[in-house]
XYZ file of C-alpha atoms in Angstrom:
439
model
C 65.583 130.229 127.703
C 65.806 132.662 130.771
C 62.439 133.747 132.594
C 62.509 137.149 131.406
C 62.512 135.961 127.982
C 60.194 133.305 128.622
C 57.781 136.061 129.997
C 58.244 138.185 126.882
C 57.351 135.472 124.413
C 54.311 134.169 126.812
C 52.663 137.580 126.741
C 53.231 138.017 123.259
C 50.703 135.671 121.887
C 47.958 135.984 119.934
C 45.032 134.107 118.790
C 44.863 133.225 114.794
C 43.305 135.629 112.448
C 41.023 134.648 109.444
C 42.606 136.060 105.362
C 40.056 138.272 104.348
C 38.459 136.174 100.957
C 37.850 137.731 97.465
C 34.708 135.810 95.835
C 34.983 134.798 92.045
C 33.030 135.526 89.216
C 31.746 132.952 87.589
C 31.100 132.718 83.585
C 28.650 129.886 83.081
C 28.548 129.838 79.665
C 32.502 128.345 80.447
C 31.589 125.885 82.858
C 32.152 122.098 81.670
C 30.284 119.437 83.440
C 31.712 116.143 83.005
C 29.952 112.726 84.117
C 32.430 110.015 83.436
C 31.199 105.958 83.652
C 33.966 103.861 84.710
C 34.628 100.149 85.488
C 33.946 98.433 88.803
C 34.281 94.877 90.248
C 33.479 93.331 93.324
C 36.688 94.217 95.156
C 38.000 97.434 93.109
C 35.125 99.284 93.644
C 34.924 102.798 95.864
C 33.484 101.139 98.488
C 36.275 99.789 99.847
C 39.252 102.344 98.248
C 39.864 105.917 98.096
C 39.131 107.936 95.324
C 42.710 108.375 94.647
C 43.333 104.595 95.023
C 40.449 103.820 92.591
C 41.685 106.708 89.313
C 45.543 105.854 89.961
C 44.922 101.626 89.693
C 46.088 99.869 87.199
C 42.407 98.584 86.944
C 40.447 102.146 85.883
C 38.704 102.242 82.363
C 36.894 104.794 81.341
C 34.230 102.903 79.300
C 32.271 106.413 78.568
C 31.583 110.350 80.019
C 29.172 112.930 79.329
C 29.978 116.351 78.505
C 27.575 119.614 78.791
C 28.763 122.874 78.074
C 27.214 125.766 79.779
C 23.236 125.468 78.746
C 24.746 123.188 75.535
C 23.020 119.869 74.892
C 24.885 117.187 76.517
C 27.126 114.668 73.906
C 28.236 111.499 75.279
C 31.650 109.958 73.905
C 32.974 106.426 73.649
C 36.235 104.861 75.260
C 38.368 105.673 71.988
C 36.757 109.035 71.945
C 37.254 110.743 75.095
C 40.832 111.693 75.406
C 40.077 113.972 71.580
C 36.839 115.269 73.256
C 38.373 116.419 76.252
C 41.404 117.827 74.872
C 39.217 119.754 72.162
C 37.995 122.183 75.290
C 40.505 125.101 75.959
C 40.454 124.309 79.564
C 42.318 128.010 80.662
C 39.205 129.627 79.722
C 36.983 126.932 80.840
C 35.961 125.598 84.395
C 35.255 122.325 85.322
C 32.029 121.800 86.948
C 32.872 119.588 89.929
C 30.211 117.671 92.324
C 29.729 116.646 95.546
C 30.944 119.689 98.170
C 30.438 121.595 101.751
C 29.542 125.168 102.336
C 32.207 127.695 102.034
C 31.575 128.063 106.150
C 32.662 124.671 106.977
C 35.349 124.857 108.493
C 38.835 122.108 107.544
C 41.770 121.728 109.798
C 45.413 123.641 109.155
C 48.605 123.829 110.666
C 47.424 127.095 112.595
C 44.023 125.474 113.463
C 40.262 125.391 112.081
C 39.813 127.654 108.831
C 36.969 127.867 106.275
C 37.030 125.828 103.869
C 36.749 128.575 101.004
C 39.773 130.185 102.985
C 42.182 127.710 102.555
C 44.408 127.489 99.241
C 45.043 124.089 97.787
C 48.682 124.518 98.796
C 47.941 124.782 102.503
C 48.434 121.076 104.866
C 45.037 120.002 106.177
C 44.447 117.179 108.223
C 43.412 113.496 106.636
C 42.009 109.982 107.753
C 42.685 107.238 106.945
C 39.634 104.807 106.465
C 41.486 101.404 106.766
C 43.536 102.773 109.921
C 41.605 106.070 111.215
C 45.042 107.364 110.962
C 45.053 111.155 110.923
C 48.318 113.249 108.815
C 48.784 116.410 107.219
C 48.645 116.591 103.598
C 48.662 118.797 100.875
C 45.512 118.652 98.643
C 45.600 117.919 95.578
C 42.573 119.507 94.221
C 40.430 122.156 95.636
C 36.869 122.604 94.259
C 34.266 125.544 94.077
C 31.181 124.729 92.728
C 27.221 126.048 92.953
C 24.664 124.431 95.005
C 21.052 124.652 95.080
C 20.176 121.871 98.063
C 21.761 120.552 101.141
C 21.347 117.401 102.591
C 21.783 118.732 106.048
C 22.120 116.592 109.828
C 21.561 118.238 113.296
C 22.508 116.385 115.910
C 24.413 116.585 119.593
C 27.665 115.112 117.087
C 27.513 116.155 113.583
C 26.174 119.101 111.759
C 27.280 118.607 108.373
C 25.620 119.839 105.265
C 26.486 118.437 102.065
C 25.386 117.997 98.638
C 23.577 114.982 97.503
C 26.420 113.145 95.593
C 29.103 113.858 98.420
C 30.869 111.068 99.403
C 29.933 109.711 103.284
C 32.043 107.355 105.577
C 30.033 104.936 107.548
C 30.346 102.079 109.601
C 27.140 99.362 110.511
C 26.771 96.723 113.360
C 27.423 94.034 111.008
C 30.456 95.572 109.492
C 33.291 96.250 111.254
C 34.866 98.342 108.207
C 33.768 101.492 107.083
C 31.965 102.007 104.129
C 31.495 105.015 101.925
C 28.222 106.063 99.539
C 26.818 109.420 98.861
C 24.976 111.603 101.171
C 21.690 111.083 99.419
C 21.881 107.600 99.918
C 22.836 107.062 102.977
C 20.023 109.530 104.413
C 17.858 106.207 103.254
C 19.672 104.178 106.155
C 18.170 103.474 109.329
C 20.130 106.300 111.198
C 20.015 103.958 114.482
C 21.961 101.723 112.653
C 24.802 103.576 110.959
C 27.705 105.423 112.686
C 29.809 108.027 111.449
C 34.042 108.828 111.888
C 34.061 112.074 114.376
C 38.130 111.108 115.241
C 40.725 109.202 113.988
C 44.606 108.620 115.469
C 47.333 111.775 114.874
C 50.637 110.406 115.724
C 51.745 113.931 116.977
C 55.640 114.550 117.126
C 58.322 114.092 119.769
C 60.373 117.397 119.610
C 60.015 119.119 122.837
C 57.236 116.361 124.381
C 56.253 116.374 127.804
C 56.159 112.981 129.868
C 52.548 111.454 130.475
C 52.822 113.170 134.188
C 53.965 116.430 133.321
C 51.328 116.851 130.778
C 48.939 115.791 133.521
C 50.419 118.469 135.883
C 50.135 120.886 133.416
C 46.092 120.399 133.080
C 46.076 121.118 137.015
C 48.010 124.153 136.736
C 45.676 125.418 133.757
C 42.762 124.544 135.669
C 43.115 125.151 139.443
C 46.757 127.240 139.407
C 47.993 130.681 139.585
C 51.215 132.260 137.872
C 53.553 133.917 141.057
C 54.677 136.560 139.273
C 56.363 139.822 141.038
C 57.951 142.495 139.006
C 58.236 141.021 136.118
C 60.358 138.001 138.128
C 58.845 134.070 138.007
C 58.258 132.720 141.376
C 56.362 129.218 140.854
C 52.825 128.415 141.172
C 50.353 128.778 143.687
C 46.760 126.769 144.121
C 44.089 127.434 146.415
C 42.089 124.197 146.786
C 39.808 123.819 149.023
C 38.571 119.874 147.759
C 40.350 117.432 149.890
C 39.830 115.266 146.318
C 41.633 117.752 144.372
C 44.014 118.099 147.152
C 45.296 114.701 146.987
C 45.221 114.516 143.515
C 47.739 117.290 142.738
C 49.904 116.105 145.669
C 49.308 112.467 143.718
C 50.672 114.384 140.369
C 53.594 116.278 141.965
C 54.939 112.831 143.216
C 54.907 111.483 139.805
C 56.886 114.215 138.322
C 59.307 114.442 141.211
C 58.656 118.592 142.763
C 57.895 119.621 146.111
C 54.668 121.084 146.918
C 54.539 122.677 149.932
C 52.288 122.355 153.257
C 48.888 124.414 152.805
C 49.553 127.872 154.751
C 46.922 129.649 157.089
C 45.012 130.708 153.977
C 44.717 127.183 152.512
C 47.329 128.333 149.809
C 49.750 125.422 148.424
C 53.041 126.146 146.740
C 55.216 124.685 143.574
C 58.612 127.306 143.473
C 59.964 127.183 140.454
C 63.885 126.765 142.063
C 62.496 123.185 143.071
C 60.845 122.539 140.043
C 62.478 123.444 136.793
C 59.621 121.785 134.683
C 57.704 124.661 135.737
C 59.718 126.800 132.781
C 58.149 124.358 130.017
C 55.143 124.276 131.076
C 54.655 128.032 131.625
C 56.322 128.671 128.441
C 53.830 126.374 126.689
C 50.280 128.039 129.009
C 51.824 131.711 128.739
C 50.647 133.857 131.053
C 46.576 133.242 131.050
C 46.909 129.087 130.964
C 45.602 128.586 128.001
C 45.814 125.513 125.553
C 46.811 126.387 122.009
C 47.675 124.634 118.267
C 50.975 123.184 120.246
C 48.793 120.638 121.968
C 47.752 118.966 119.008
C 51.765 117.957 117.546
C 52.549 116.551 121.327
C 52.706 112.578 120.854
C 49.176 110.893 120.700
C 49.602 109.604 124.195
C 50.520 112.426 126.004
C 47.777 114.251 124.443
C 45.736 110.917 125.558
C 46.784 112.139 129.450
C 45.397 115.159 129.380
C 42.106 114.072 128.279
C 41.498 111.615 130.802
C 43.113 114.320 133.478
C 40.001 116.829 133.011
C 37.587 115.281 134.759
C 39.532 115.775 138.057
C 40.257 119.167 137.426
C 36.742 120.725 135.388
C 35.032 117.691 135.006
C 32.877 115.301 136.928
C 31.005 112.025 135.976
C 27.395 112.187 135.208
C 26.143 108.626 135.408
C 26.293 108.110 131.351
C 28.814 107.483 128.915
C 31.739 110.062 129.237
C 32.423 113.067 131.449
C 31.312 116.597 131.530
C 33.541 119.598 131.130
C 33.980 123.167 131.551
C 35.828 125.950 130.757
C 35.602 129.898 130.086
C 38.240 130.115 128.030
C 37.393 130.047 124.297
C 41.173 128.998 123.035
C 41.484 126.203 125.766
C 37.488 125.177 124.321
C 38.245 125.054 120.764
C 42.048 123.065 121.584
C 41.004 120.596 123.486
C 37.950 120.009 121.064
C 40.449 119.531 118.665
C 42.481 117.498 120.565
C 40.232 114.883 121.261
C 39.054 114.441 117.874
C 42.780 113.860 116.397
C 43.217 111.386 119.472
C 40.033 108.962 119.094
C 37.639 110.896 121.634
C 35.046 112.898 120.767
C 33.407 116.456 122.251
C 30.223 117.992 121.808
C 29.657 121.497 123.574
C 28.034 124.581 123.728
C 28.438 127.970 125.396
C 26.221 129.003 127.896
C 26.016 131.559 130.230
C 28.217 132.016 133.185
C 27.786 133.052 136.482
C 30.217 130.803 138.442
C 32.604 132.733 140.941
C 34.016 135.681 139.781
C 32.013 135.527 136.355
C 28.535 136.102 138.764
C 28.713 140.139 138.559
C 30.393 139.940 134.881
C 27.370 139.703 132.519
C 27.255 138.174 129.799
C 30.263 136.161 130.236
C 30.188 132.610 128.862
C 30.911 128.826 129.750
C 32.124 126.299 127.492
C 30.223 123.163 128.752
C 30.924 119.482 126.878
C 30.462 115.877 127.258
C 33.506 114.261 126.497
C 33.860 110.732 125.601
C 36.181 108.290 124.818
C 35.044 106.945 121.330
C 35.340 107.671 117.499
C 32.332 107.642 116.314
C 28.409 108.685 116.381
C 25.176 107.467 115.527
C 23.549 109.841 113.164
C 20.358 109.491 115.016
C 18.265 112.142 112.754
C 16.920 111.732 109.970
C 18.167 114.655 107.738
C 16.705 117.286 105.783
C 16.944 118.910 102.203
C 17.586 122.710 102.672
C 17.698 125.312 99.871
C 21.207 126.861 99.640
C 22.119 129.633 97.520
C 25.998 130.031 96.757
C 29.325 128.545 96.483
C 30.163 125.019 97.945
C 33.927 123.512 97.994
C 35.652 120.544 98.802
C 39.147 119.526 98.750
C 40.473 115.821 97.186
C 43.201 114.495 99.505
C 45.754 111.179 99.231
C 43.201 108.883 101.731
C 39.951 109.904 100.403
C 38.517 111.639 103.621
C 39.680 114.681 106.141
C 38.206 116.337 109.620
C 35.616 119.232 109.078
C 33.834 121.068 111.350
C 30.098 122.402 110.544
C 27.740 124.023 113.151
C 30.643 123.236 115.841
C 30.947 119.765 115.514
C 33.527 118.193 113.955
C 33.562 114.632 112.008
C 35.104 113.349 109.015
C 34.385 113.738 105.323
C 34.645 112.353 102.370
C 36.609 113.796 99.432
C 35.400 114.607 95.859
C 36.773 115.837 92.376
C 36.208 112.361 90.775
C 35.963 113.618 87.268
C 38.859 116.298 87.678
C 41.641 113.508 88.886
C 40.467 111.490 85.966
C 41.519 113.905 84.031
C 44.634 114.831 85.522
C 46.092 111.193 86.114
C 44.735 109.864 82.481
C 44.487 112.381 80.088
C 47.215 115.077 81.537
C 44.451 117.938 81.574
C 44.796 120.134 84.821
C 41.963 122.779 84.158
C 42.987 126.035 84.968
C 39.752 126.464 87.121
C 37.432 124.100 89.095
């Protein structure tokens, strides 16, 4: 790709736009609420497998399920009787009442970043974790719920914000137990919230088309930090840093030796030099910044390690060491904020941040301009810390059911993993061959 073009393509992008969203009308007098009762043993239980695992087994019995229509009394039917009762419901003009679900404003994970949840079709990839690994992957859904809520079990901490209804399905992990384990929101609120952690990250493999090398993705974080695009006339001259920090000095010249460019002797002004005719890695990496240096949905598919590299590289560049566990962080730019959020959470880390106001060099006669500051930390998971609270809620709630039984959300800012629901509406899918034509 020539520089010209490279320029074109670098100016040309754009942040993500949200689909506008349509709500539903719902007729309740159609709505089916199923409860099904099913077998459980000390090792096939949902404690230690997915919800998918658990329906699809060889070991699932049904051994009875309640069924309410609309305001109707609820009847309760017998193993030999269920398949005739549920098949007796004309399920494209009825809805299945499903359980256990987020507000339509959390926000899940896509290909083209953070979305909310009532957004996002059941045919668009979101991310999932893996409980036994904390491996992270894209998947399809394959259910998507809407449901009504009254209540909220809802947390507010420095790491997780989540709201959910009572029965939603939580992932935790306690000092004595090195696995995690999974109940519902209502019941783990009863734990001793000093003693139980929650997933905020898990492990994305990432992909190896077009992947930078550990240093180049390490020079790239100085030039997005500390940098400066020489560009004259539309023509790409290299980059230019004025550092005044003998630290950050020697760093860079410490990075430009690993990936093998010159950087040139600090002028009269203090001004340091990388021209692009000695360094051809300069077209990748301005290709991937663009024109403002700004971090972007490409971060997240580089390889897990590289993205590893430029984690740990902040702290030279925006960060510095505070005395506790992790770093802090900066930055003004709300794309680079939200990425490397991301990033850390689908690479084991974790980052919680807020936006404050900034009057740091030129941004001190610019009011009301704003600075993303974070701790960052190397780790997976978070005490809850608070105990949480019941709050009214009046509206919609969704979820999504996914292969591994959990996915990343983000609520309030904070992102952590979930648990996955529609129980009763992959029983009836897998068992009984009913796919209702509305959840």
């Amino acid at each position: 790709m020539s520089w010209k073009s490279t320029l074109k393509k670098a100016a040309a992008q754009q942040e993500f736009c949200r689909p506008a969203f349509t709500t539903e009308k719902i007729d309740w007098a159609r709505v089916v609420t199923v409860d099904f009762e099913t077998y459980f043993g000390v090792e096939y239980t949902l404690k230690k497998m997915s919800t998918s695992e658990y329906i699809r087994d060889d070991r699932f019995k049904a051994q009875m399920v309640g069924i309410k229509i609309g305001k109707g009394k609820t009847k309760v039917y017998g193993p030999k009787q269920i398949g005739a009762a549920l098949r007796a419901i004309n399920w494209q003009t009825h809805s299945l009442l499903a359980h256990n679900c987020v507000p339509g404003d959390t926000e899940v994970l896509t290909r083209s970043g953070w979305k909310q949840i009532k957004d996002v079709p059941q045919t668009a990839e979101i991310m999932q974790w893996d409980p036994t690994t904390q491996a992270l992957s894209w998947c399809v859904p394959l259910a998507k719920i809407k449901n009504k809520a009254k209540e909220l079990v809802s947390w507010g901490s420095s790491f997780h914000r989540g709201q959910y209804t009572a029965g939603h399905r939580m992932y935790f992990q306690t000092p004595d137990k090195a696995e995690w384990q999974v109940d519902t929101a209502e019941n783990v609120a009863k734990r001793s919230m000093n003693n139980t952690y929650i997933p905020l990250s898990g492990y994305y493999a990432g992909s190896t088309d077009g992947a930078l090398t550990e240093a180049e993705a390490r020079l790239m974080e100085a030039i997005r930090a500390d940098g400066s695009w020489r560009i004259t006339d539309g023509a790409f001259y290299g980059v230019q840093f004025n550092i005044r920090k003998d630290r950050k000095a020697a760093r860079l010249h410490k990075l430009c030796v690993a990936v093998g460019v010159d950087l040139s002797e600090p002028d009269a002004r203090g001004r340091m030099h990388i021209r692009r005719t000695q360094a051809p890695v300069l077209a990748k990496l301005f290709e991937l910044l663009g024109l403002n240096k700004t971090y972007g949905c490409w971060l997240i598919e580089q390889p897990l390690a590289i993205r590893q590299a430029v984690l740990e590289e902040l702290i030279f560049w925006d960060g510095h060491e505070t005395g506790k566990k992790g770093f802090q962080w900066s930055t003004a730019s709300y794309m680079t904020a939200t990425t490397i959020e991301t990033v850390a959470h689908v690479s084991g880390w974790r980052v919680s941040g807020t936006w404050r106001d900034n009057a740091r060099g030129f941004n001190a006669k610019n009011p009301g301009a704003l600075l993303f500051v974070a701790t960052v930390t190397q780790t997976s998971r978070a005490k809850l810390v608070n105990k949480p609270t019941v709050k009214k809620h009046s509206g919609a709630v969704y979820c999504f059911t996914v292969p591994t039984g959990a996915f990343l959300m983000r609520a309030g800012g904070r992102i952590c993993v979930t648990g996955n629901c529609a129980f009763d509406g992959l029983i009836l899918s897998h068992h009984y061959g009913i796919i209702p034509a509305r959840y």
